[in-house]
PDB file of C-alpha atoms and ligand atoms in Angstrom:
ATOM      1  CA  MET A 637      61.094  38.036  49.994  1.00  0.00           C
ATOM      2  CA  SER A 638      60.299  39.920  46.677  1.00  0.00           C
ATOM      3  CA  THR A 639      61.137  43.326  48.272  1.00  0.00           C
ATOM      4  CA  ASP A 640      64.687  44.366  48.203  1.00  0.00           C
ATOM      5  CA  PRO A 641      65.925  46.519  51.075  1.00  0.00           C
ATOM      6  CA  ALA A 642      67.946  49.381  49.467  1.00  0.00           C
ATOM      7  CA  SER A 643      70.609  48.990  51.962  1.00  0.00           C
ATOM      8  CA  ALA A 644      73.361  46.704  51.908  1.00  0.00           C
ATOM      9  CA  GLY A 645      73.296  46.416  55.592  1.00  0.00           C
ATOM     10  CA  SER A 646      69.571  45.678  56.272  1.00  0.00           C
ATOM     11  CA  PRO A 647      68.789  42.251  57.825  1.00  0.00           C
ATOM     12  CA  HIS A 648      67.862  39.679  55.245  1.00  0.00           C
ATOM     13  CA  PRO A 649      65.510  36.696  55.474  1.00  0.00           C
ATOM     14  CA  GLY A 650      66.465  33.217  54.375  1.00  0.00           C
ATOM     15  CA  PRO A 651      70.012  31.924  53.568  1.00  0.00           C
ATOM     16  CA  ALA A 652      73.279  33.741  52.652  1.00  0.00           C
ATOM     17  CA  VAL A 653      72.927  31.752  49.330  1.00  0.00           C
ATOM     18  CA  ARG A 654      70.464  29.825  47.974  1.00  0.00           C
ATOM     19  CA  CYS A 655      71.033  28.085  44.473  1.00  0.00           C
ATOM     20  CA  ALA A 656      68.217  26.306  42.719  1.00  0.00           C
ATOM     21  CA  GLY A 657      68.654  23.900  39.863  1.00  0.00           C
ATOM     22  CA  LEU A 658      71.860  25.807  38.946  1.00  0.00           C
ATOM     23  CA  ARG A 659      73.580  24.614  35.569  1.00  0.00           C
ATOM     24  CA  HIS A 660      76.501  25.766  33.422  1.00  0.00           C
ATOM     25  CA  ALA A 661      78.155  24.451  30.311  1.00  0.00           C
ATOM     26  CA  PHE A 662      81.168  25.390  28.367  1.00  0.00           C
ATOM     27  CA  GLY A 663      80.284  24.193  25.078  1.00  0.00           C
ATOM     28  CA  THR A 664      79.559  20.570  25.366  1.00  0.00           C
ATOM     29  CA  THR A 665      81.297  20.497  29.031  1.00  0.00           C
ATOM     30  CA  VAL A 666      78.663  20.612  31.780  1.00  0.00           C
ATOM     31  CA  ALA A 667      80.290  22.203  34.629  1.00  0.00           C
ATOM     32  CA  VAL A 668      77.524  22.499  36.894  1.00  0.00           C
ATOM     33  CA  ASP A 669      74.290  20.381  36.761  1.00  0.00           C
ATOM     34  CA  ARG A 670      71.078  20.743  38.591  1.00  0.00           C
ATOM     35  CA  LEU A 671      72.902  21.970  41.717  1.00  0.00           C
ATOM     36  CA  ASP A 672      70.757  22.768  44.630  1.00  0.00           C
ATOM     37  CA  LEU A 673      72.555  24.596  47.692  1.00  0.00           C
ATOM     38  CA  GLU A 674      71.790  26.656  50.655  1.00  0.00           C
ATOM     39  CA  VAL A 675      74.390  28.216  52.673  1.00  0.00           C
ATOM     40  CA  ARG A 676      73.005  29.419  55.818  1.00  0.00           C
ATOM     41  CA  ARG A 677      73.846  32.855  57.289  1.00  0.00           C
ATOM     42  CA  GLY A 678      76.928  32.981  59.447  1.00  0.00           C
ATOM     43  CA  GLU A 679      78.198  29.629  58.769  1.00  0.00           C
ATOM     44  CA  VAL A 680      81.311  28.414  57.270  1.00  0.00           C
ATOM     45  CA  PHE A 681      80.248  26.261  54.555  1.00  0.00           C
ATOM     46  CA  GLY A 682      82.658  24.198  52.574  1.00  0.00           C
ATOM     47  CA  LEU A 683      82.281  22.951  48.808  1.00  0.00           C
ATOM     48  CA  LEU A 684      84.750  19.828  48.358  1.00  0.00           C
ATOM     49  CA  GLY A 685      85.159  17.776  45.498  1.00  0.00           C
ATOM     50  CA  PRO A 686      87.897  16.572  43.081  1.00  0.00           C
ATOM     51  CA  ASN A 687      89.715  18.619  40.282  1.00  0.00           C
ATOM     52  CA  GLY A 688      87.164  19.606  37.787  1.00  0.00           C
ATOM     53  CA  ALA A 689      84.053  18.697  39.971  1.00  0.00           C
ATOM     54  CA  GLY A 690      82.556  22.263  39.137  1.00  0.00           C
ATOM     55  CA  LYS A 691      83.626  24.054  42.555  1.00  0.00           C
ATOM     56  CA  THR A 692      84.968  27.283  40.769  1.00  0.00           C
ATOM     57  CA  THR A 693      82.410  27.273  38.217  1.00  0.00           C
ATOM     58  CA  THR A 694      79.617  27.407  40.981  1.00  0.00           C
ATOM     59  CA  ILE A 695      81.399  30.077  42.765  1.00  0.00           C
ATOM     60  CA  ARG A 696      82.049  32.353  39.874  1.00  0.00           C
ATOM     61  CA  MET A 697      78.152  32.027  39.244  1.00  0.00           C
ATOM     62  CA  ILE A 698      77.514  32.982  42.968  1.00  0.00           C
ATOM     63  CA  THR A 699      79.897  36.026  42.763  1.00  0.00           C
ATOM     64  CA  THR A 700      78.395  37.295  39.353  1.00  0.00           C
ATOM     65  CA  LEU A 701      81.463  36.417  37.257  1.00  0.00           C
ATOM     66  CA  LEU A 702      79.635  33.822  35.114  1.00  0.00           C
ATOM     67  CA  PRO A 703      76.196  34.588  33.940  1.00  0.00           C
ATOM     68  CA  ALA A 704      73.204  32.888  35.820  1.00  0.00           C
ATOM     69  CA  PRO A 705      69.492  32.906  34.860  1.00  0.00           C
ATOM     70  CA  PRO A 706      67.162  34.737  36.836  1.00  0.00           C
ATOM     71  CA  ASP A 707      65.845  33.019  40.078  1.00  0.00           C
ATOM     72  CA  ALA A 708      68.732  30.574  40.020  1.00  0.00           C
ATOM     73  CA  ILE A 709      70.760  32.199  42.633  1.00  0.00           C
ATOM     74  CA  THR A 710      70.121  34.546  45.486  1.00  0.00           C
ATOM     75  CA  VAL A 711      72.688  36.277  47.767  1.00  0.00           C
ATOM     76  CA  LEU A 712      71.018  37.556  51.114  1.00  0.00           C
ATOM     77  CA  GLY A 713      67.908  37.813  49.353  1.00  0.00           C
ATOM     78  CA  ARG A 714      68.970  39.279  45.913  1.00  0.00           C
ATOM     79  CA  ASP A 715      68.736  37.590  42.906  1.00  0.00           C
ATOM     80  CA  VAL A 716      72.243  37.516  41.248  1.00  0.00           C
ATOM     81  CA  ALA A 717      70.999  37.832  37.763  1.00  0.00           C
ATOM     82  CA  ARG A 718      68.726  41.115  38.440  1.00  0.00           C
ATOM     83  CA  GLN A 719      70.491  42.568  41.286  1.00  0.00           C
ATOM     84  CA  ARG A 720      74.195  42.032  40.226  1.00  0.00           C
ATOM     85  CA  THR A 721      75.644  45.321  41.510  1.00  0.00           C
ATOM     86  CA  ALA A 722      73.990  44.808  44.969  1.00  0.00           C
ATOM     87  CA  VAL A 723      75.106  41.397  45.179  1.00  0.00           C
ATOM     88  CA  ARG A 724      78.656  42.591  44.302  1.00  0.00           C
ATOM     89  CA  ARG A 725      78.665  44.957  47.196  1.00  0.00           C
ATOM     90  CA  LEU A 726      77.582  42.070  49.566  1.00  0.00           C
ATOM     91  CA  ILE A 727      80.526  39.877  48.549  1.00  0.00           C
ATOM     92  CA  GLY A 728      84.372  39.625  49.084  1.00  0.00           C
ATOM     93  CA  TYR A 729      86.039  37.255  46.794  1.00  0.00           C
ATOM     94  CA  VAL A 730      89.218  35.482  46.894  1.00  0.00           C
ATOM     95  CA  PRO A 731      89.740  33.717  43.605  1.00  0.00           C
ATOM     96  CA  GLN A 732      91.606  30.401  43.161  1.00  0.00           C
ATOM     97  CA  GLN A 733      94.101  32.328  40.791  1.00  0.00           C
ATOM     98  CA  LEU A 734      96.002  34.795  42.834  1.00  0.00           C
ATOM     99  CA  SER A 735      94.704  38.564  42.652  1.00  0.00           C
ATOM    100  CA  ALA A 736      97.574  40.704  44.160  1.00  0.00           C
ATOM    101  CA  ASP A 737      99.746  42.951  42.104  1.00  0.00           C
ATOM    102  CA  GLY A 738     103.549  42.010  42.976  1.00  0.00           C
ATOM    103  CA  THR A 739     104.726  45.455  41.948  1.00  0.00           C
ATOM    104  CA  LEU A 740     102.420  47.160  44.469  1.00  0.00           C
ATOM    105  CA  SER A 741     102.948  47.387  48.163  1.00  0.00           C
ATOM    106  CA  GLY A 742     100.708  45.508  50.195  1.00  0.00           C
ATOM    107  CA  ARG A 743      98.730  48.618  51.245  1.00  0.00           C
ATOM    108  CA  GLU A 744      98.411  49.748  47.543  1.00  0.00           C
ATOM    109  CA  ASN A 745      96.888  46.516  46.710  1.00  0.00           C
ATOM    110  CA  VAL A 746      94.332  46.890  49.512  1.00  0.00           C
ATOM    111  CA  MET A 747      93.730  50.485  48.798  1.00  0.00           C
ATOM    112  CA  LEU A 748      93.122  49.558  44.957  1.00  0.00           C
ATOM    113  CA  PHE A 749      90.436  47.313  46.058  1.00  0.00           C
ATOM    114  CA  ALA A 750      88.861  49.640  48.575  1.00  0.00           C
ATOM    115  CA  ARG A 751      88.437  52.187  45.575  1.00  0.00           C
ATOM    116  CA  LEU A 752      87.291  49.287  43.369  1.00  0.00           C
ATOM    117  CA  PHE A 753      84.499  48.350  45.568  1.00  0.00           C
ATOM    118  CA  ASP A 754      83.562  51.856  46.387  1.00  0.00           C
ATOM    119  CA  VAL A 755      84.453  52.089  50.042  1.00  0.00           C
ATOM    120  CA  PRO A 756      83.411  55.549  50.952  1.00  0.00           C
ATOM    121  CA  ARG A 757      86.473  57.875  50.544  1.00  0.00           C
ATOM    122  CA  ARG A 758      86.494  59.248  54.282  1.00  0.00           C
ATOM    123  CA  GLU A 759      86.529  55.830  55.522  1.00  0.00           C
ATOM    124  CA  ARG A 760      88.966  54.209  53.263  1.00  0.00           C
ATOM    125  CA  ARG A 761      92.177  54.622  55.007  1.00  0.00           C
ATOM    126  CA  ALA A 762      91.003  53.688  58.072  1.00  0.00           C
ATOM    127  CA  GLN A 763      89.285  50.437  56.895  1.00  0.00           C
ATOM    128  CA  VAL A 764      92.586  49.717  54.688  1.00  0.00           C
ATOM    129  CA  GLU A 765      94.686  49.990  57.876  1.00  0.00           C
ATOM    130  CA  SER A 766      92.231  47.917  59.984  1.00  0.00           C
ATOM    131  CA  VAL A 767      92.102  44.926  57.441  1.00  0.00           C
ATOM    132  CA  LEU A 768      95.884  45.013  57.199  1.00  0.00           C
ATOM    133  CA  ASP A 769      96.178  44.882  60.769  1.00  0.00           C
ATOM    134  CA  ALA A 770      93.693  42.022  61.063  1.00  0.00           C
ATOM    135  CA  MET A 771      95.634  40.230  58.718  1.00  0.00           C
ATOM    136  CA  ASP A 772      98.897  40.720  60.465  1.00  0.00           C
ATOM    137  CA  LEU A 773     100.357  42.753  57.460  1.00  0.00           C
ATOM    138  CA  THR A 774     100.956  46.105  59.062  1.00  0.00           C
ATOM    139  CA  GLU A 775     104.629  45.795  59.314  1.00  0.00           C
ATOM    140  CA  ALA A 776     105.008  44.277  55.634  1.00  0.00           C
ATOM    141  CA  ALA A 777     102.234  46.901  54.167  1.00  0.00           C
ATOM    142  CA  ASP A 778     105.045  49.112  52.406  1.00  0.00           C
ATOM    143  CA  ARG A 779     107.115  46.319  50.705  1.00  0.00           C
ATOM    144  CA  PRO A 780     106.204  45.040  47.406  1.00  0.00           C
ATOM    145  CA  ALA A 781     103.860  42.000  47.427  1.00  0.00           C
ATOM    146  CA  LYS A 782     106.399  40.443  45.631  1.00  0.00           C
ATOM    147  CA  THR A 783     108.579  39.891  48.295  1.00  0.00           C
ATOM    148  CA  TYR A 784     105.955  38.232  50.467  1.00  0.00           C
ATOM    149  CA  SER A 785     105.792  34.617  51.649  1.00  0.00           C
ATOM    150  CA  GLY A 786     102.851  32.555  50.214  1.00  0.00           C
ATOM    151  CA  GLY A 787     101.074  32.904  53.396  1.00  0.00           C
ATOM    152  CA  MET A 788     101.558  36.753  53.556  1.00  0.00           C
ATOM    153  CA  VAL A 789     100.293  36.768  49.925  1.00  0.00           C
ATOM    154  CA  ARG A 790      97.370  34.574  50.891  1.00  0.00           C
ATOM    155  CA  ARG A 791      96.411  37.026  53.909  1.00  0.00           C
ATOM    156  CA  LEU A 792      96.899  40.124  51.488  1.00  0.00           C
ATOM    157  CA  GLU A 793      94.253  38.617  49.302  1.00  0.00           C
ATOM    158  CA  LEU A 794      91.987  38.230  52.415  1.00  0.00           C
ATOM    159  CA  ALA A 795      92.643  41.974  53.126  1.00  0.00           C
ATOM    160  CA  GLN A 796      91.587  42.854  49.632  1.00  0.00           C
ATOM    161  CA  ALA A 797      88.496  41.035  49.849  1.00  0.00           C
ATOM    162  CA  LEU A 798      87.653  42.290  53.345  1.00  0.00           C
ATOM    163  CA  VAL A 799      88.049  45.897  52.837  1.00  0.00           C
ATOM    164  CA  SER A 800      84.545  46.337  52.051  1.00  0.00           C
ATOM    165  CA  ALA A 801      83.301  44.587  54.816  1.00  0.00           C
ATOM    166  CA  PRO A 802      81.552  42.075  52.971  1.00  0.00           C
ATOM    167  CA  LYS A 803      78.506  39.917  54.607  1.00  0.00           C
ATOM    168  CA  LEU A 804      79.657  36.756  52.481  1.00  0.00           C
ATOM    169  CA  LEU A 805      83.349  36.052  51.999  1.00  0.00           C
ATOM    170  CA  VAL A 806      84.056  33.468  49.299  1.00  0.00           C
ATOM    171  CA  LEU A 807      87.362  31.726  49.224  1.00  0.00           C
ATOM    172  CA  ASP A 808      88.216  29.391  46.429  1.00  0.00           C
ATOM    173  CA  GLU A 809      91.031  27.040  47.670  1.00  0.00           C
ATOM    174  CA  PRO A 810      92.560  29.594  50.357  1.00  0.00           C
ATOM    175  CA  THR A 811      95.204  27.377  51.592  1.00  0.00           C
ATOM    176  CA  VAL A 812      96.511  25.532  48.864  1.00  0.00           C
ATOM    177  CA  GLY A 813     100.415  25.329  48.468  1.00  0.00           C
ATOM    178  CA  LEU A 814     100.708  26.661  52.121  1.00  0.00           C
ATOM    179  CA  ASP A 815     102.649  25.144  54.865  1.00  0.00           C
ATOM    180  CA  PRO A 816     100.783  23.930  58.086  1.00  0.00           C
ATOM    181  CA  VAL A 817     101.660  27.178  59.990  1.00  0.00           C
ATOM    182  CA  ALA A 818     100.670  29.480  57.133  1.00  0.00           C
ATOM    183  CA  ARG A 819      97.393  27.405  56.687  1.00  0.00           C
ATOM    184  CA  ASP A 820      96.456  27.924  60.426  1.00  0.00           C
ATOM    185  CA  GLY A 821      97.362  31.737  60.067  1.00  0.00           C
ATOM    186  CA  VAL A 822      94.637  32.114  57.167  1.00  0.00           C
ATOM    187  CA  TRP A 823      91.990  30.052  59.218  1.00  0.00           C
ATOM    188  CA  ASP A 824      92.792  31.898  62.505  1.00  0.00           C
ATOM    189  CA  ARG A 825      92.421  35.049  60.917  1.00  0.00           C
ATOM    190  CA  ILE A 826      89.000  34.126  59.221  1.00  0.00           C
ATOM    191  CA  ALA A 827      87.737  33.020  62.330  1.00  0.00           C
ATOM    192  CA  ALA A 828      88.554  36.224  64.140  1.00  0.00           C
ATOM    193  CA  ILE A 829      87.035  38.224  61.454  1.00  0.00           C
ATOM    194  CA  ARG A 830      84.051  36.150  61.589  1.00  0.00           C
ATOM    195  CA  GLU A 831      83.570  36.346  65.434  1.00  0.00           C
ATOM    196  CA  ALA A 832      83.771  40.163  65.121  1.00  0.00           C
ATOM    197  CA  THR A 833      81.239  40.425  62.140  1.00  0.00           C
ATOM    198  CA  GLY A 834      78.981  37.548  61.766  1.00  0.00           C
ATOM    199  CA  MET A 835      80.048  37.128  58.312  1.00  0.00           C
ATOM    200  CA  THR A 836      79.259  33.947  56.271  1.00  0.00           C
ATOM    201  CA  VAL A 837      82.317  32.187  54.650  1.00  0.00           C
ATOM    202  CA  LEU A 838      81.912  29.840  51.551  1.00  0.00           C
ATOM    203  CA  VAL A 839      85.007  28.041  50.681  1.00  0.00           C
ATOM    204  CA  THR A 840      86.383  25.283  48.402  1.00  0.00           C
ATOM    205  CA  THR A 841      89.139  23.086  49.335  1.00  0.00           C
ATOM    206  CA  HIS A 842      90.591  19.657  48.596  1.00  0.00           C
ATOM    207  CA  ALA A 843      92.067  19.576  52.438  1.00  0.00           C
ATOM    208  CA  MET A 844      89.780  17.106  53.912  1.00  0.00           C
ATOM    209  CA  GLN A 845      91.236  17.850  57.476  1.00  0.00           C
ATOM    210  CA  GLU A 846      90.939  21.388  57.034  1.00  0.00           C
ATOM    211  CA  ALA A 847      87.290  21.265  56.069  1.00  0.00           C
ATOM    212  CA  ASP A 848      86.783  18.969  59.063  1.00  0.00           C
ATOM    213  CA  GLU A 849      88.143  21.302  61.228  1.00  0.00           C
ATOM    214  CA  HIS A 850      86.763  24.584  59.806  1.00  0.00           C
ATOM    215  CA  CYS A 851      83.619  23.919  58.213  1.00  0.00           C
ATOM    216  CA  GLU A 852      80.384  23.575  59.845  1.00  0.00           C
ATOM    217  CA  ARG A 853      78.618  22.019  56.896  1.00  0.00           C
ATOM    218  CA  ILE A 854      80.213  20.407  53.583  1.00  0.00           C
ATOM    219  CA  ALA A 855      78.692  19.632  50.067  1.00  0.00           C
ATOM    220  CA  LEU A 856      80.781  17.114  48.177  1.00  0.00           C
ATOM    221  CA  MET A 857      80.640  17.720  44.615  1.00  0.00           C
ATOM    222  CA  HIS A 858      81.562  15.350  41.852  1.00  0.00           C
ATOM    223  CA  ARG A 859      81.161  15.556  37.999  1.00  0.00           C
ATOM    224  CA  SER A 860      79.006  18.616  38.239  1.00  0.00           C
ATOM    225  CA  ARG A 861      76.728  17.701  40.833  1.00  0.00           C
ATOM    226  CA  ILE A 862      76.372  17.593  44.654  1.00  0.00           C
ATOM    227  CA  ARG A 863      76.804  14.110  46.044  1.00  0.00           C
ATOM    228  CA  ALA A 864      76.650  14.472  49.822  1.00  0.00           C
ATOM    229  CA  LEU A 865      75.565  17.446  51.927  1.00  0.00           C
ATOM    230  CA  GLY A 866      75.896  17.772  56.129  1.00  0.00           C
ATOM    231  CA  THR A 867      78.105  18.410  58.807  1.00  0.00           C
ATOM    232  CA  PRO A 868      81.451  16.636  58.958  1.00  0.00           C
ATOM    233  CA  ALA A 869      80.035  14.499  61.680  1.00  0.00           C
ATOM    234  CA  GLU A 870      76.909  13.641  59.786  1.00  0.00           C
ATOM    235  CA  LEU A 871      78.879  12.741  56.500  1.00  0.00           C
ATOM    236  CA  LYS A 872      81.301  10.550  58.421  1.00  0.00           C
ATOM    237  CA  ALA A 873      78.565   8.915  60.358  1.00  0.00           C
ATOM    238  CA  GLU A 874      77.067   7.644  57.056  1.00  0.00           C
ATOM    239  CA  ILE A 875      80.241   5.942  56.211  1.00  0.00           C
ATOM    240  CA  GLY A 876      81.143   4.127  59.549  1.00  0.00           C
ATOM    241  CA  PRO A 877      81.990   4.573  62.755  1.00  0.00           C
ATOM    242  CA  ASP A 878      85.832   5.306  62.492  1.00  0.00           C
ATOM    243  CA  ALA A 879      85.301   7.138  58.985  1.00  0.00           C
ATOM    244  CA  THR A 880      87.355  10.115  58.196  1.00  0.00           C
ATOM    245  CA  LEU A 881      86.361  12.770  55.879  1.00  0.00           C
ATOM    246  CA  ASP A 882      88.966  11.328  53.449  1.00  0.00           C
ATOM    247  CA  ASP A 883      86.718   8.287  53.564  1.00  0.00           C
ATOM    248  CA  VAL A 884      83.731  10.193  52.962  1.00  0.00           C
ATOM    249  CA  PHE A 885      85.550  11.715  49.938  1.00  0.00           C
ATOM    250  CA  ARG A 886      86.559   8.561  48.627  1.00  0.00           C
ATOM    251  CA  HIS A 887      83.136   6.754  49.116  1.00  0.00           C
ATOM    252  CA  ASN A 888      81.446   9.738  47.019  1.00  0.00           C
ATOM    253  CA  THR A 889      84.237  10.219  44.180  1.00  0.00           C
ATOM    254  CA  GLY A 890      85.388   6.818  44.277  1.00  0.00           C
ATOM    255  CA  ASP A 891      86.124   6.888  40.478  1.00  0.00           C
ATOM    256  CA  ALA A 892      88.046  10.132  40.618  1.00  0.00           C
ATOM    257  CA  LEU A 893      90.541   8.431  42.781  1.00  0.00           C
ATOM    258  CA  SER A 894      91.462   6.024  39.855  1.00  0.00           C
ATOM    259  CA  GLY A 895      91.870   8.917  37.762  1.00  0.00           C
ATOM    260  CA  GLU A 896      88.886   8.909  35.704  1.00  0.00           C
ATOM    261  CA  ALA A 897      87.521  12.194  37.025  1.00  0.00           C
ATOM    262  CA  ASP A 898      85.702  13.968  34.121  1.00  0.00           C
ATOM    263  CA  GLY A 899      87.934  12.368  31.628  1.00  0.00           C
ATOM    264  CA  LYS A 900      91.017  13.979  32.927  1.00  0.00           C
ATOM    265  CA  PRO A 901      94.354  12.217  33.362  1.00  0.00           C
ATOM    266  CA  ALA A 902      95.312  10.733  36.803  1.00  0.00           C
ATOM    267  CA  ASP A 903      97.602  13.379  37.835  1.00  0.00           C
ATOM    268  CA  ARG A 904      94.486  15.954  37.526  1.00  0.00           C
ATOM    269  CA  THR A 905      92.460  13.968  40.352  1.00  0.00           C
ATOM    270  CA  ILE A 906      93.577  14.314  44.079  1.00  0.00           C
ATOM    271  CA  GLU A 907      96.791  16.074  44.415  1.00  0.00           C
ATOM    272  CA  THR A 908      97.193  16.686  48.123  1.00  0.00           C
ATOM    273  CA  GLY A 909     100.999  17.010  47.896  1.00  0.00           C
ATOM    274  CA  GLY A 910     103.662  17.846  45.401  1.00  0.00           C
ATOM    275  CA  MET A 911     102.105  18.418  42.165  1.00  0.00           C
ATOM    276  CA  ARG A 912      99.480  20.443  43.452  1.00  0.00           C
ATOM    277  CA  ASP A 913     101.729  22.570  45.498  1.00  0.00           C
ATOM    278  CA  VAL A 914     104.105  22.957  42.589  1.00  0.00           C
ATOM    279  CA  ARG A 915     101.394  23.881  40.454  1.00  0.00           C
ATOM    280  CA  ALA A 916     100.283  26.555  43.126  1.00  0.00           C
ATOM    281  CA  ALA A 917     103.588  27.817  43.493  1.00  0.00           C
ATOM    282  CA  ARG A 918     103.590  28.225  39.985  1.00  0.00           C
ATOM    283  CA  ARG A 919     100.475  30.208  39.774  1.00  0.00           C
ATOM    284  CA  THR A 920     101.935  32.282  42.567  1.00  0.00           C
ATOM    285  CA  ALA A 921     105.153  33.071  40.562  1.00  0.00           C
ATOM    286  CA  GLY A 922     103.324  33.808  37.633  1.00  0.00           C
ATOM    287  CA  ARG A 923     100.931  36.145  39.027  1.00  0.00           C
ATOM    288  CA  VAL A 924     102.844  38.098  41.748  1.00  0.00           C
ATOM    289  CA  GLY A 925     106.376  38.159  40.140  1.00  0.00           C
TER     290      GLY A 925
HETATM  291  N1  LIG B 285      86.776  28.772  30.843  1.00  0.00           N
HETATM  292  C1  LIG B 285      86.480  27.279  30.880  1.00  0.00           C
HETATM  293  N2  LIG B 285      86.231  26.549  29.553  1.00  0.00           N
HETATM  294  C2  LIG B 285      86.137  25.567  29.206  1.00  0.00           C
HETATM  295  N3  LIG B 285      85.707  24.525  30.275  1.00  0.00           N
HETATM  296  C3  LIG B 285      85.955  24.961  31.407  1.00  0.00           C
HETATM  297  C4  LIG B 285      86.208  26.378  31.788  1.00  0.00           C
HETATM  298  N4  LIG B 285      86.390  26.401  33.091  1.00  0.00           N
HETATM  299  C5  LIG B 285      86.083  25.305  33.677  1.00  0.00           C
HETATM  300  N5  LIG B 285      85.725  24.284  32.669  1.00  0.00           N
HETATM  301  C6  LIG B 285      85.654  22.855  32.715  1.00  0.00           C
HETATM  302  O1  LIG B 285      84.392  22.693  33.410  1.00  0.00           O
HETATM  303  C7  LIG B 285      84.752  21.576  34.640  1.00  0.00           C
HETATM  304  C8  LIG B 285      84.759  22.068  35.988  1.00  0.00           C
HETATM  305  O2  LIG B 285      85.883  23.144  36.125  1.00  0.00           O
HETATM  306  P1  LIG B 285      86.051  23.673  37.527  1.00  0.00           P
HETATM  307  O3  LIG B 285      86.988  24.797  37.289  1.00  0.00           O
HETATM  308  O4  LIG B 285      84.823  24.541  38.016  1.00  0.00           O
HETATM  309  O5  LIG B 285      86.159  22.702  38.363  1.00  0.00           O
HETATM  310  P2  LIG B 285      86.868  22.828  39.982  1.00  0.00           P
HETATM  311  O6  LIG B 285      85.931  21.815  40.898  1.00  0.00           O
HETATM  312  O7  LIG B 285      87.103  24.263  40.437  1.00  0.00           O
HETATM  313  O8  LIG B 285      88.421  22.064  39.906  1.00  0.00           O
HETATM  314  P3  LIG B 285      89.796  22.376  40.642  1.00  0.00           P
HETATM  315  O9  LIG B 285      89.637  21.707  41.884  1.00  0.00           O
HETATM  316  O10 LIG B 285      90.726  21.863  39.634  1.00  0.00           O
HETATM  317  O11 LIG B 285      89.867  23.788  40.915  1.00  0.00           O
HETATM  318  C9  LIG B 285      85.741  21.182  34.256  1.00  0.00           C
HETATM  319  O12 LIG B 285      85.815  20.099  33.215  1.00  0.00           O
HETATM  320  C10 LIG B 285      86.796  22.154  33.371  1.00  0.00           C
HETATM  321  O13 LIG B 285      87.666  21.541  32.559  1.00  0.00           O
HETATM  322 MG1  LIG B 286      88.447  25.336  41.093  1.00  0.00          MG
END
């Protein structure tokens, strides 16, 4: 396990992601604490939890955007602290905050990422067209991204993340603020790419039904720690015969529902509807406009 195959395409022993005793603090706020996690190769793994649980911080450490100490995280056998560049080559990342430039066309946005991620020059054009097509954006590819619907913007961001043919796709709340049809559109396309490539997917979401439907295993995070881990069926069975994933969430984050999550006010806890959508819509407007 100490040897590191030079080629990113080599088979790797062990899991897609392994975190051991992960910790991160912002000043006196401990965002992630004693976090152990394994994401198996090829699975869709969901990281769930209320606002402020530490999901984004965890993901930013895995994706090398926040520092992690040596031996705390490996991605496909590579140590995130020691082999940062190699890890970056393996990962496609769609952040919680939107990442498309509204003034550029869809195609230009994807081309930018192709250059950024060193997609070989002679493969670039074909690869850009291929991911645009996979995300059903070929027709809209010449329009500025600011004219896209929310669902199209999300698919554009997926295209950006997929253009380097990552082995691990990391999505931070990929469907927030989308209508049900657009949500299904995102999940269907992720499923199609997975089927074709065997890519591993690590996703955060608050949408329990989506997690139930699309994640093979789930970790429930609350107040910087993992509180429950298993398949949706296992987690539901632990609560009771007719339990839903919402019940699992409530059971493990009970105080979050009463508005005490990490000392934040009630409207920062679980927003499955309006507030959250508005927040997401504002984010979209701010970034893409
Ligand atoms: N850049 C930062 N500076 C200071 N504190 C931060 C920063 N980023 C996150 N935090 C704090 O760390 C904790 C975890 O935040 P994080 O964004 O990881 O949570 P999350 O689970 O992704 O929440 P959400 O569901 O709202 O996206 C919170 O208490 C948050 O306020
Ligand atoms: Mg977050």
